[in-house]
Coordinates of C-alpha atoms and ligand atoms in Angstrom, one line a residue:
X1 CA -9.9 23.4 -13.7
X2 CA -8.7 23.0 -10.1
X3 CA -10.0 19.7 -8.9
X4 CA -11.9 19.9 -5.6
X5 CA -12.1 18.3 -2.1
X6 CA -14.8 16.2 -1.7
X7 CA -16.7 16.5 2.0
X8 CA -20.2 16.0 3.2
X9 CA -21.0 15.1 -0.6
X10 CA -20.0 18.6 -1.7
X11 CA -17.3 19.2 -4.1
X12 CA -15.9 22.1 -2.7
X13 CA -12.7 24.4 -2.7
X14 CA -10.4 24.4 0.8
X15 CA -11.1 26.8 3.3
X16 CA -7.8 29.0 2.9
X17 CA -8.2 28.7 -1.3
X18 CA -4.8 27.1 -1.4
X19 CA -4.2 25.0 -4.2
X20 CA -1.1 22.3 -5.3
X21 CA 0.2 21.2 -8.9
X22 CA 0.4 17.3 -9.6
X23 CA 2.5 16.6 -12.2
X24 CA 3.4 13.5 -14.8
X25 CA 6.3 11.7 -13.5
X26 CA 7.0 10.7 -17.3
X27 CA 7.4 14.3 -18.6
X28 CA 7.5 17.0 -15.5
X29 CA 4.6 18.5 -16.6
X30 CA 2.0 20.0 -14.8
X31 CA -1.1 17.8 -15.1
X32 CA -3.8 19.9 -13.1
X33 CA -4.0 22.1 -9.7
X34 CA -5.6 20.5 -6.9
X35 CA -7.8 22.3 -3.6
X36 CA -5.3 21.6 -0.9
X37 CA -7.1 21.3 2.4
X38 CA -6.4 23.1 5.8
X39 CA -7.2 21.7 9.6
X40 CA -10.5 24.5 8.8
X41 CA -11.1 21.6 6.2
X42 CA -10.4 18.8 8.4
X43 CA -12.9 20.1 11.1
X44 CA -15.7 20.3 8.1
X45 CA -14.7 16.6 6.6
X46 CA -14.5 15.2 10.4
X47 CA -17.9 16.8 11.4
X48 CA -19.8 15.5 8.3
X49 CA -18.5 12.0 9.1
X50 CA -18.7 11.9 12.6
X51 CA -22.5 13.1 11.9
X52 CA -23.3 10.3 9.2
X53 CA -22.3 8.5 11.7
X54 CA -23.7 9.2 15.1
X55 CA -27.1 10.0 13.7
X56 CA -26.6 8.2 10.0
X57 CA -27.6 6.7 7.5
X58 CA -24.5 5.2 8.4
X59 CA -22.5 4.1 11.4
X60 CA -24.3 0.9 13.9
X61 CA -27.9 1.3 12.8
X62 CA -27.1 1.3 9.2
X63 CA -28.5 -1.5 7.1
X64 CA -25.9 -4.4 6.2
X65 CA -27.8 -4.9 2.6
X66 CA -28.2 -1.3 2.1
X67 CA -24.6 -0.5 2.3
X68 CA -23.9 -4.0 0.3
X69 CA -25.9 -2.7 -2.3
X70 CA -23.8 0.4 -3.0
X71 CA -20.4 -1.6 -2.2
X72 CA -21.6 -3.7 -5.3
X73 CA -22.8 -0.9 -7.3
X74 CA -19.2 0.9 -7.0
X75 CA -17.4 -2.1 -8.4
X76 CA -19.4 -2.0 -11.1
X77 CA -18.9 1.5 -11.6
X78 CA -15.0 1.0 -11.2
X79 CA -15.5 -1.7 -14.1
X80 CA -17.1 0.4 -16.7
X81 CA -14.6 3.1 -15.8
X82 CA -11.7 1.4 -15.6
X83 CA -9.8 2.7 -18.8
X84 CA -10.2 6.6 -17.3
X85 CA -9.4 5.3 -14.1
X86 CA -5.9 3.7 -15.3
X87 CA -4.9 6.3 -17.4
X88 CA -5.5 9.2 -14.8
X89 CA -3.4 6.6 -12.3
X90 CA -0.4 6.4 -14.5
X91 CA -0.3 9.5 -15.6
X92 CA -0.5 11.2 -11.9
X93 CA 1.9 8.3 -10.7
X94 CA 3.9 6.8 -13.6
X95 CA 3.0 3.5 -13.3
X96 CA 2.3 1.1 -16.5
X97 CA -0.8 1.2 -18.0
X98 CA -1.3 -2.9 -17.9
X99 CA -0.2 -2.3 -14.1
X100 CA -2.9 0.1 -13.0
X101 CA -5.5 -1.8 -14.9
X102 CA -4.8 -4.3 -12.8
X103 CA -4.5 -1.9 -9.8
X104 CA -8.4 -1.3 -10.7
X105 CA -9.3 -4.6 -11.2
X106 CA -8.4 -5.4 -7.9
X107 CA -9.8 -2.7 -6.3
X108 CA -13.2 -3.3 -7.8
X109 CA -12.9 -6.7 -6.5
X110 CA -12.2 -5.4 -3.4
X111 CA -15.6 -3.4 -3.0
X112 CA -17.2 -6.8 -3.9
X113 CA -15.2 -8.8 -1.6
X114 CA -16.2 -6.3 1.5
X115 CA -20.1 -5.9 -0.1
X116 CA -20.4 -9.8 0.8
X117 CA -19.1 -9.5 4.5
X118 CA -21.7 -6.7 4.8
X119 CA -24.4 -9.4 5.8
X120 CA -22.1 -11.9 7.2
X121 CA -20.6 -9.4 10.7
X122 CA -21.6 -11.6 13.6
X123 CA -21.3 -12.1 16.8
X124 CA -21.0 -14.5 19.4
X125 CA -22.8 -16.3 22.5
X126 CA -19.9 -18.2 24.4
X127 CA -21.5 -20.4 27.5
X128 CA -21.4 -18.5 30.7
X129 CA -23.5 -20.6 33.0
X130 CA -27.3 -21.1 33.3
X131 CA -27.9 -18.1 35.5
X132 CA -26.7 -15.3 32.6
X133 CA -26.1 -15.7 28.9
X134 CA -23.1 -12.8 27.0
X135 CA -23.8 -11.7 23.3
X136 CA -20.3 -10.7 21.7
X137 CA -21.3 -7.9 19.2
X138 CA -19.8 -6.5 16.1
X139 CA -20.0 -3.1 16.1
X140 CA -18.5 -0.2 13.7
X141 CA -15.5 1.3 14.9
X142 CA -16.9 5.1 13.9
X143 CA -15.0 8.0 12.2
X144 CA -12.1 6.5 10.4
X145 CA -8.7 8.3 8.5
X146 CA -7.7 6.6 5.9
X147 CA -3.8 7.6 4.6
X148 CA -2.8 6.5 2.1
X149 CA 0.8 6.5 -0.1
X150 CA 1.5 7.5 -3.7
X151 CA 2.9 4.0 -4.9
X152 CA -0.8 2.1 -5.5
X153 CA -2.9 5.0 -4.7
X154 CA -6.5 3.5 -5.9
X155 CA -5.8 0.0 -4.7
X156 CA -4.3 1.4 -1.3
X157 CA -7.0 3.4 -1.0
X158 CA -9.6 0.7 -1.8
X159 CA -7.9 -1.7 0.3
X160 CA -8.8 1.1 3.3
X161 CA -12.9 2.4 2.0
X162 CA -14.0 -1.1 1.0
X163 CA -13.8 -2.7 4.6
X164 CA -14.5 0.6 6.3
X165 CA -17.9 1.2 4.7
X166 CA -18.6 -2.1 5.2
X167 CA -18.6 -2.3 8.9
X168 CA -20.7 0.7 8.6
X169 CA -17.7 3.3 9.4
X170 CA -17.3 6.5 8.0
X171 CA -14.3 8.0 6.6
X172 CA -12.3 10.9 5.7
X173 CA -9.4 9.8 3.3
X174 CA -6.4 11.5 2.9
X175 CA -4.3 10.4 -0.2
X176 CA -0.7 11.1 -0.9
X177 CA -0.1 14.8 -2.2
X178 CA 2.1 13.2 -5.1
X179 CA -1.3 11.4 -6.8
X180 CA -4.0 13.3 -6.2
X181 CA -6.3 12.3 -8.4
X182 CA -7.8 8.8 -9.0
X183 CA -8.8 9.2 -4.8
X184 CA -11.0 12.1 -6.2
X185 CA -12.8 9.6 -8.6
X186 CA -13.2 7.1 -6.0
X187 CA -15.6 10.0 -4.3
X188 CA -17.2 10.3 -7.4
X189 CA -17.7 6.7 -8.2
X190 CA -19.0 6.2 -4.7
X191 CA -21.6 9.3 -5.0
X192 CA -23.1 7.7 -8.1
X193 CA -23.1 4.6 -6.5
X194 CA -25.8 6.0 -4.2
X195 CA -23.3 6.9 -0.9
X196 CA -24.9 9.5 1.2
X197 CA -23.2 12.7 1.9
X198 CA -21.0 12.3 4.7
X199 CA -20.3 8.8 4.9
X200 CA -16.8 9.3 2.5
X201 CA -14.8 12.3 2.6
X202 CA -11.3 13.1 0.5
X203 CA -9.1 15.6 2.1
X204 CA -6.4 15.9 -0.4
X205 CA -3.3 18.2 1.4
X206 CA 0.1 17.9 2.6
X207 CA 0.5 15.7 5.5
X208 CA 2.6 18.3 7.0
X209 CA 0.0 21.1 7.2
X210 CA -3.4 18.3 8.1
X211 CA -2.2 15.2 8.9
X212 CA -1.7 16.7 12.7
X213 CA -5.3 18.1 12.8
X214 CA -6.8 15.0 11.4
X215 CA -4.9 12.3 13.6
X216 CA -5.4 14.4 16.9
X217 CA -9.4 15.3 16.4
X218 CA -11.4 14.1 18.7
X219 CA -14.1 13.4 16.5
X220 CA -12.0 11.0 15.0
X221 CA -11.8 7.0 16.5
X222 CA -9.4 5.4 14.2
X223 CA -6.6 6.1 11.9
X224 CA -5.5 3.1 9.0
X225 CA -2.3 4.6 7.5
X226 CA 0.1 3.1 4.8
X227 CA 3.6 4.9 4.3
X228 CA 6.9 5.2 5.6
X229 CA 7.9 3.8 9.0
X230 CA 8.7 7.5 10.0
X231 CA 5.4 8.9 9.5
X232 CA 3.7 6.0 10.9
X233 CA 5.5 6.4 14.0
X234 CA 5.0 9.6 14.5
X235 CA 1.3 8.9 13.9
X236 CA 1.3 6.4 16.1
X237 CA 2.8 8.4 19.2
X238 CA 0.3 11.5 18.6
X239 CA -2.6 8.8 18.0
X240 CA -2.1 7.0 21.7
X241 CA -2.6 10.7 22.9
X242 CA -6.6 9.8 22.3
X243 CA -6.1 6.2 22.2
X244 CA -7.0 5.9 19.0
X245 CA -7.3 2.8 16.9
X246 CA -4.4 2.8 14.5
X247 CA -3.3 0.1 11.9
X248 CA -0.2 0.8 10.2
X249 CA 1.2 -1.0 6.8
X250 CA 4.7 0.6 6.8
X251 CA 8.2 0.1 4.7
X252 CA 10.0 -3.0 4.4
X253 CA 13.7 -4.3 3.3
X254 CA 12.3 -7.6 2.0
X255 CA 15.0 -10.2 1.5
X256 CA 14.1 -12.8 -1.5
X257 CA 16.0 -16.3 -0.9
X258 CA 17.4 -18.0 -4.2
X259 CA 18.5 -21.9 -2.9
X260 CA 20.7 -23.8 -5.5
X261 CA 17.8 -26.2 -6.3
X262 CA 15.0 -24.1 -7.1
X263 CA 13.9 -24.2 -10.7
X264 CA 16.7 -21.6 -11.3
X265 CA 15.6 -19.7 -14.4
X266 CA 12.4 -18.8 -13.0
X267 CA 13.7 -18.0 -9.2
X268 CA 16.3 -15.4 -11.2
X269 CA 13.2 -13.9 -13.2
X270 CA 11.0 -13.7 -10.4
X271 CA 13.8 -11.6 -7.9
X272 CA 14.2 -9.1 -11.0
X273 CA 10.6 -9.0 -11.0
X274 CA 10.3 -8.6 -7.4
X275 CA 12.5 -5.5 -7.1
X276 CA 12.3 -4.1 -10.8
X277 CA 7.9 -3.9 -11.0
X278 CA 6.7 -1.1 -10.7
X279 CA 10.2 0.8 -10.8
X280 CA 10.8 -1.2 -6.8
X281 CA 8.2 2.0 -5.7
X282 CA 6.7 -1.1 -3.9
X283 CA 6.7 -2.1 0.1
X284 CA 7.0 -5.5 -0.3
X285 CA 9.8 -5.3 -3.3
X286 CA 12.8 -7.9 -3.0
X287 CA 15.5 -5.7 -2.3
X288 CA 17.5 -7.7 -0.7
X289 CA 18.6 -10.7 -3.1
X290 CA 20.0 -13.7 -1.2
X291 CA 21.7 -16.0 -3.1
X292 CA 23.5 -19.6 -2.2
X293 CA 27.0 -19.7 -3.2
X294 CA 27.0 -22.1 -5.8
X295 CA 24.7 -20.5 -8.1
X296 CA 25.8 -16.6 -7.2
X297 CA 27.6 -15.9 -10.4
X298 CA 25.4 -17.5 -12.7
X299 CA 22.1 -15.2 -10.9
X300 CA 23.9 -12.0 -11.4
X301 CA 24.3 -12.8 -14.9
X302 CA 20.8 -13.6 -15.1
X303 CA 18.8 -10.7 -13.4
X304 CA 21.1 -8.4 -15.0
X305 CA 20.0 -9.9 -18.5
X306 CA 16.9 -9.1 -17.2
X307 CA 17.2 -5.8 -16.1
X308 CA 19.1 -5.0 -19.3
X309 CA 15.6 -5.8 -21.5
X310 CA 13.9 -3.2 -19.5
X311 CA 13.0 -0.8 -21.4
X312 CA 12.3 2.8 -19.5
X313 CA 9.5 5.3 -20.8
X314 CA 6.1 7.0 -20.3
X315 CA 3.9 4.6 -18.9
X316 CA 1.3 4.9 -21.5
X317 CA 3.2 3.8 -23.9
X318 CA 2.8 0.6 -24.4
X319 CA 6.4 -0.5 -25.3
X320 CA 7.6 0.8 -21.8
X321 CA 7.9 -2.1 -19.2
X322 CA 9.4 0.6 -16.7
X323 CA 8.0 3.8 -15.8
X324 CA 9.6 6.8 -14.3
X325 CA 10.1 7.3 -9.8
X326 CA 6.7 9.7 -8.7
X327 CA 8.9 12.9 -8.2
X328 CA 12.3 14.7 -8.7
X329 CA 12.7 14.7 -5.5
X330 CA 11.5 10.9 -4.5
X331 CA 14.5 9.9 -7.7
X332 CA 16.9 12.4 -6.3
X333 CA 16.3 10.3 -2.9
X334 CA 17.1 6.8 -4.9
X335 CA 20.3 8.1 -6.7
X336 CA 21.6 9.6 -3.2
X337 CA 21.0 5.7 -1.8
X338 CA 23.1 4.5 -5.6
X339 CA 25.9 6.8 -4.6
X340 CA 25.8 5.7 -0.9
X341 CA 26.4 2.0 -2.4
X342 CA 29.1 3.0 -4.5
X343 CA 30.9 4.5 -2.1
X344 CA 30.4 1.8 0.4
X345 CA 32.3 -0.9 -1.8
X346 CA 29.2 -3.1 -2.8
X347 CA 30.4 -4.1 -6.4
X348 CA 27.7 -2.2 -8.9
X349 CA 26.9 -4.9 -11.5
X350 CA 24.3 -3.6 -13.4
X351 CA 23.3 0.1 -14.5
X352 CA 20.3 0.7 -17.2
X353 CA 20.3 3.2 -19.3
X354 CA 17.7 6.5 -19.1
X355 CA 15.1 6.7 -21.8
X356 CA 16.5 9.4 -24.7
X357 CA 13.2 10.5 -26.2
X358 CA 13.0 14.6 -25.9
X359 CA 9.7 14.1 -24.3
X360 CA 10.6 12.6 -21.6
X361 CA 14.0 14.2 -20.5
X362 CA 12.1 15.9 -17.9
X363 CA 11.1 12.3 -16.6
X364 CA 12.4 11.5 -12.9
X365 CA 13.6 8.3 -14.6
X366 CA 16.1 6.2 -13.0
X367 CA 17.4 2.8 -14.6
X368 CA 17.5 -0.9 -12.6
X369 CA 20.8 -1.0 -10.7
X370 CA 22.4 -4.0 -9.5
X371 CA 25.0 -4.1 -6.6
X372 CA 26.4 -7.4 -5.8
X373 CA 28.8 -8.5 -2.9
X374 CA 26.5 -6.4 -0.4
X375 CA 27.5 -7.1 3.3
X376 CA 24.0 -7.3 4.9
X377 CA 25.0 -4.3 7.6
X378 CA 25.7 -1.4 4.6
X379 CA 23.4 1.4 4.1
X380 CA 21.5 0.1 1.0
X381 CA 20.8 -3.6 2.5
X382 CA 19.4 -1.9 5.9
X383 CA 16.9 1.3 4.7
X384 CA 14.2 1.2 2.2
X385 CA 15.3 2.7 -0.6
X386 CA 11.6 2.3 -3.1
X387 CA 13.2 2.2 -6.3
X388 CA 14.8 -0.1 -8.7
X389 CA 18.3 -1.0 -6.6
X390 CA 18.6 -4.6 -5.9
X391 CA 21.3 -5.5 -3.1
X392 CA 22.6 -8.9 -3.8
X393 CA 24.0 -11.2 -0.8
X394 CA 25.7 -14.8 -1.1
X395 CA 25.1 -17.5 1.3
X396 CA 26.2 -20.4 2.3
X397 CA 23.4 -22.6 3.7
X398 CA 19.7 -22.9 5.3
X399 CA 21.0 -21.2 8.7
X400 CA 22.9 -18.4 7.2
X401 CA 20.3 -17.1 4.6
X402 CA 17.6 -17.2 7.1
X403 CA 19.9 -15.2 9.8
X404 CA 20.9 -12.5 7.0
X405 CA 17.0 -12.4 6.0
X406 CA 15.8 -12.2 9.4
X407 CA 18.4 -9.1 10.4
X408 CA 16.7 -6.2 9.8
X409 CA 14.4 -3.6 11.4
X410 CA 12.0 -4.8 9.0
X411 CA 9.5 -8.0 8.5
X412 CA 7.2 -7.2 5.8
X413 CA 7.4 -9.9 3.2
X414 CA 10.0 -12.2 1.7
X415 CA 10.3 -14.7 -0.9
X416 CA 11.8 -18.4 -1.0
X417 CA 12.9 -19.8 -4.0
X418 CA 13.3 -24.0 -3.8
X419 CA 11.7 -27.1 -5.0
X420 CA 12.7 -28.6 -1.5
X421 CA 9.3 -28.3 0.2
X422 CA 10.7 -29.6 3.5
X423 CA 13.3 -26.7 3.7
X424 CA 10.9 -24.2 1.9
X425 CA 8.8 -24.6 5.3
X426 CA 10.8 -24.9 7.5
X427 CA 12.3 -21.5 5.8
X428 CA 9.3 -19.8 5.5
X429 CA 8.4 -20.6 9.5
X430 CA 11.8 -19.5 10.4
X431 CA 11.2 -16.0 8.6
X432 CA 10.2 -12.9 10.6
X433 CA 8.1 -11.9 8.2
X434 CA 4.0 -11.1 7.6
X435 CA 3.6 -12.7 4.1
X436 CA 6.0 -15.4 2.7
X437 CA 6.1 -16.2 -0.7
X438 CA 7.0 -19.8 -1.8
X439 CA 8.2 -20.1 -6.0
X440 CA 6.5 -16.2 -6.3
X441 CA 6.9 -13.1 -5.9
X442 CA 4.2 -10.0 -4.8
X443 CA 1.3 -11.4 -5.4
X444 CA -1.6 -10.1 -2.5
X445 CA -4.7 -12.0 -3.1
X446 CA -7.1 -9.2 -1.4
X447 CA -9.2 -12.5 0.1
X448 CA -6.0 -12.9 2.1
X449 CA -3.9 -11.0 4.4
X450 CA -1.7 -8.4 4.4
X451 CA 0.9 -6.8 6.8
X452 CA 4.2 -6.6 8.6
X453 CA 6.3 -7.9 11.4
X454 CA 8.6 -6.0 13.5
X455 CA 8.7 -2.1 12.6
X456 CA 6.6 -3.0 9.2
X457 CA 3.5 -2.1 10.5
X458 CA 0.6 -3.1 13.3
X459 CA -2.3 -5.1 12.9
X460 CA -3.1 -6.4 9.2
X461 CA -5.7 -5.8 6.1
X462 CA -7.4 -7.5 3.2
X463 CA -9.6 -10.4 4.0
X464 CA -11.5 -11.0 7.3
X465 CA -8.9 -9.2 8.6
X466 CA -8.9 -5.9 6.9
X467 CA -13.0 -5.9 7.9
X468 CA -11.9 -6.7 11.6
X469 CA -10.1 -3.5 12.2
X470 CA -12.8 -1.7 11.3
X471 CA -14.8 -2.9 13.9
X472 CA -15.1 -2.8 17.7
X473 CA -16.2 -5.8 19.8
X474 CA -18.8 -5.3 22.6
X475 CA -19.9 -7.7 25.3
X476 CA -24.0 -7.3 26.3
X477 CA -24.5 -9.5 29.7
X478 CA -27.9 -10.7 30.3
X479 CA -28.8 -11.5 33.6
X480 CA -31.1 -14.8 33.7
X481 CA -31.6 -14.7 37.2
X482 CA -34.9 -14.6 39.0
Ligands
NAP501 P1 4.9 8.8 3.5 O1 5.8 9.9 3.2 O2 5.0 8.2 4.9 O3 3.4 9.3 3.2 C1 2.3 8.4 3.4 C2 1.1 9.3 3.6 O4 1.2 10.0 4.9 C3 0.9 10.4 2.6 O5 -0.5 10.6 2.4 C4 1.5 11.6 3.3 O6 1.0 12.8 2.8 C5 1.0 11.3 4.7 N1 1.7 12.1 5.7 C6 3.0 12.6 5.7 N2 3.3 13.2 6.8 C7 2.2 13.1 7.6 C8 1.9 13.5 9.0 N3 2.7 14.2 9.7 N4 0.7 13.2 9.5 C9 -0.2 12.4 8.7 N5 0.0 12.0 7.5 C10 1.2 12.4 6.9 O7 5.0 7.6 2.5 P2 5.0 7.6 0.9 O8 6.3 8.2 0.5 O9 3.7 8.2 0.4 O10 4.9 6.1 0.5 C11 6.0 5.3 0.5 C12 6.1 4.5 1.8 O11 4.9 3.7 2.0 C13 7.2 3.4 1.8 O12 7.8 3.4 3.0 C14 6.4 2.1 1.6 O13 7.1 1.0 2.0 C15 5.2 2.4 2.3 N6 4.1 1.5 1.8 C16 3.7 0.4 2.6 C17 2.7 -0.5 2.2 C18 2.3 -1.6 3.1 O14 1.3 -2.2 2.8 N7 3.0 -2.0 4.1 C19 2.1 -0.3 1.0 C20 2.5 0.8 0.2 C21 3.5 1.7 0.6 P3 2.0 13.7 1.9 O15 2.1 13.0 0.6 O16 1.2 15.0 1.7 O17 3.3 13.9 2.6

């Protein structure tokens, strides 16, 4: 069975017939073909959207409770069906089991969270003067195109749908041609929850043969894109062509700082955590390990203990605590970056070993590496390199560690790791970053906010946030005069 694109509330094959193979990162197997679309495709998805939403049910008119009620209905959905939902995400992307559970759990929160800001969009009536009064609307931004990356593709995807159908947009998604598959069920979650055809739309396709057609259409207002900083800025240039609305949550180099009086054996936990989860295929991964001086040799001993208990295998097995990289070609990518360390004299600590099991010998497996002694300016402690290689850096005080974290093209996230709340401030201020973590490690609470600094990204999501760059602001004067 070749699973189909989903547009206008159709399930339907692409235009041109042409079809892709996703495959389990755990075995190399092929899992299913999938209708890959065409810009033919694009023009249908963008039309049905841009219709639901000029003339709706959707779009400005829409009713707030109405599309609350469906918002709600799909997270319940997402509940019951969480156990298909998981398995169909780690088999398409790797992942562990427990890990997309939680993935869904999330992202049926998510459709909750946005479901309650439905009714709660409002506007504004600032004091102009007797003679006039200005009402600040909320309005829907319109068509949106949602892109999305392989690494969390439900909750990515979620974190994108949720806030869009809530401020009444409509929305063409486009998920990563690695994974497929779980975007598909979010279509068909959203159908039973009642969604009319045309309000959500899944393109599945390379971004190489429609991510051009759907970022330049004119029928399109705003593009929310998660991925590499390469394809974001690239999207970004052919975007300001139209002007469109873009928010972009790109890569990061994310430097995790270990002070000499944290509460140590949790700080050296949590940085193996914050690289090794979810194989470091993760934006906001640690992969840059700072660590004071006085404690240095004691840390590498520590997270390479750590790394040595992980045990690599098929995600669905239950034993597994690290999954395989998405493709051969993503984990040739990560080995290239492991040679590029070796070779640039960055001391390699720690090397795991591959899983053995026949089954998986066609895995795209690669085991947690540890490089110490990095100088911050080498190739593996300045590009994102999304797997499991942690780049370890000494330091000798406050000022140092924050000018070593702060020297990159990147500012997505970064950890501090001290029971010295005065310096763990003053720290976290001093870092040019879009989410600190104090004592932790990844967590993204989707009431709060997410998003980067510097060449990490533009504007932010989750929270109030997410729901505000889905919407456009309108001023309506009203002359009082006469
Ligand atoms: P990617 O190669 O940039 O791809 C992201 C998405 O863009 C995919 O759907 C991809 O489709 C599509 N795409 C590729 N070329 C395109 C084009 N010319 N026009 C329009 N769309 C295009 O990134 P990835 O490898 O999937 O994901 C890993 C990256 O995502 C990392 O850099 C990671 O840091 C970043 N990320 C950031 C966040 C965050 O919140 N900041 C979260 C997760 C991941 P194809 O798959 O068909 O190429």
């Amino acid at each position: 069975m070749t699973a189909q694109l989903y547009i206008d509330g159709s399930w339907t094959d692409a235009a041109q017939g042409r079809t892709l193979e996703t495959l389990n990162p755990a075995t190399g197997e092929v899992i299913t073909e999938y209708a890959a679309g065409s810009p033919a495709d694009v023009d249908r998805a963008v039309a049905a959207a841009r219709k639901a939403f000029d003339e709706g049910p959707w779009g400005p008119d829409s009713s707030p409770r109405e599309r609350a009620t469906i918002l709600f209905r799909a997270a319940e959905i997402m509940r019951r069906d969480k156990e298909k939902l998981a398995e169909m995400e780690t088999r398409d992307n790797g992942k562990l089991y427990s890990d997309a559970l939680e993935d869904i759990s999330e992202s049926a929160f998510m459709f909750e969270y946005y479901a309650g800001w439905t009714t709660k969009v409002a506007g504004s009536i600032p004091p102009v003067g007797p003679e006039a009064m200005s009402l600040i609307i909320k309005e829907p931004v319109g068509v949106a195109v949602l892109i999305t990356p392989w690494n969390y593709p439900v909750l990515m995807a979620s974190q994108k749908i949720a806030p869009a159908l809530a401020a009444g947009c409509t929305a063409i998604l486009k998920p990563a041609s690695p994974t497929p598959l779980t975007s598909l069920e979010l279509a068909r979650i959203l159908e039973e929850a009642g969604l009319p055809a045309g309000v959500f739309n899944v393109l599945n396709g390379t971004g190489s043969s429609i991510g051009d057609a759907l970022v330049t259409h004119p029928g399109v207002d705003k593009i929310s894109f998660t991925g590499s900083d390469e394809v974001g800025k690239r999207i970004t240039k052919l975007a300001a062509e139209s002007m469109k609305r873009v928010t972009m949550e790109l890569g990061g180099k994310s430097p995790n700082l270990v002070f000499s009086d944290a509460t140590l054996d949790e700080a050296y936990e949590g940085s193996a955590v914050g690289i090794f989860y979810n194989q470091g295929e993760v934006c906001s991964a640690g992969s840059r390990v700072l660590v004071e001086r006085s404690i240095y040799d004691e840390a590498l001993e520590a997270m390479s203990r750590y790394a040595a208990g992980l045990k690599l295998g098929d995600g669905m097995d239950p034993e597994t605590t690290m999954g395989p990289l998405v493709t051969a070609e993503h984990r040739d990518r990560v080995q290239k970056y492991i040679e590029i360390g070796k070779e640039s004299g960055a001391r390699l600590v720690f090397e795991g070993d591959m899983p053995t099991t026949p089954d998986l010998l066609g895995g795209y497996f690669v085991p947690p590496t540890i490089f110490a002694d990095v100088d911050n300016q080498m190739t593996i402690a300045q590009e994102e390199i999304f797997g499991p290689v942690m780049a370890v850096i000494p330091f000798a005080d406050v000022d140092e560690a924050i000018s070593i974290a702060n020297d990159s093209i990147f500012g997505l996230a970064a950890s501090v790791w001290t029971n010295d709340i005065t310096k763990a401030l003053k720290v976290s201020k001093a870092l040019r970053a879009g989410i600190v973590w104090i004592n932790d490690t990844q967590p993204a609470p989707s009431e709060a906010m997410w998003g980067g600094y510097k060449q990490s990204g533009v504007g932010r999501e989750l929270g109030p946030w997410g729901l505000e760059s889905f919407l456009e602001t309108k001023h309506i004067y009203v002359n009082l005069e006469g």
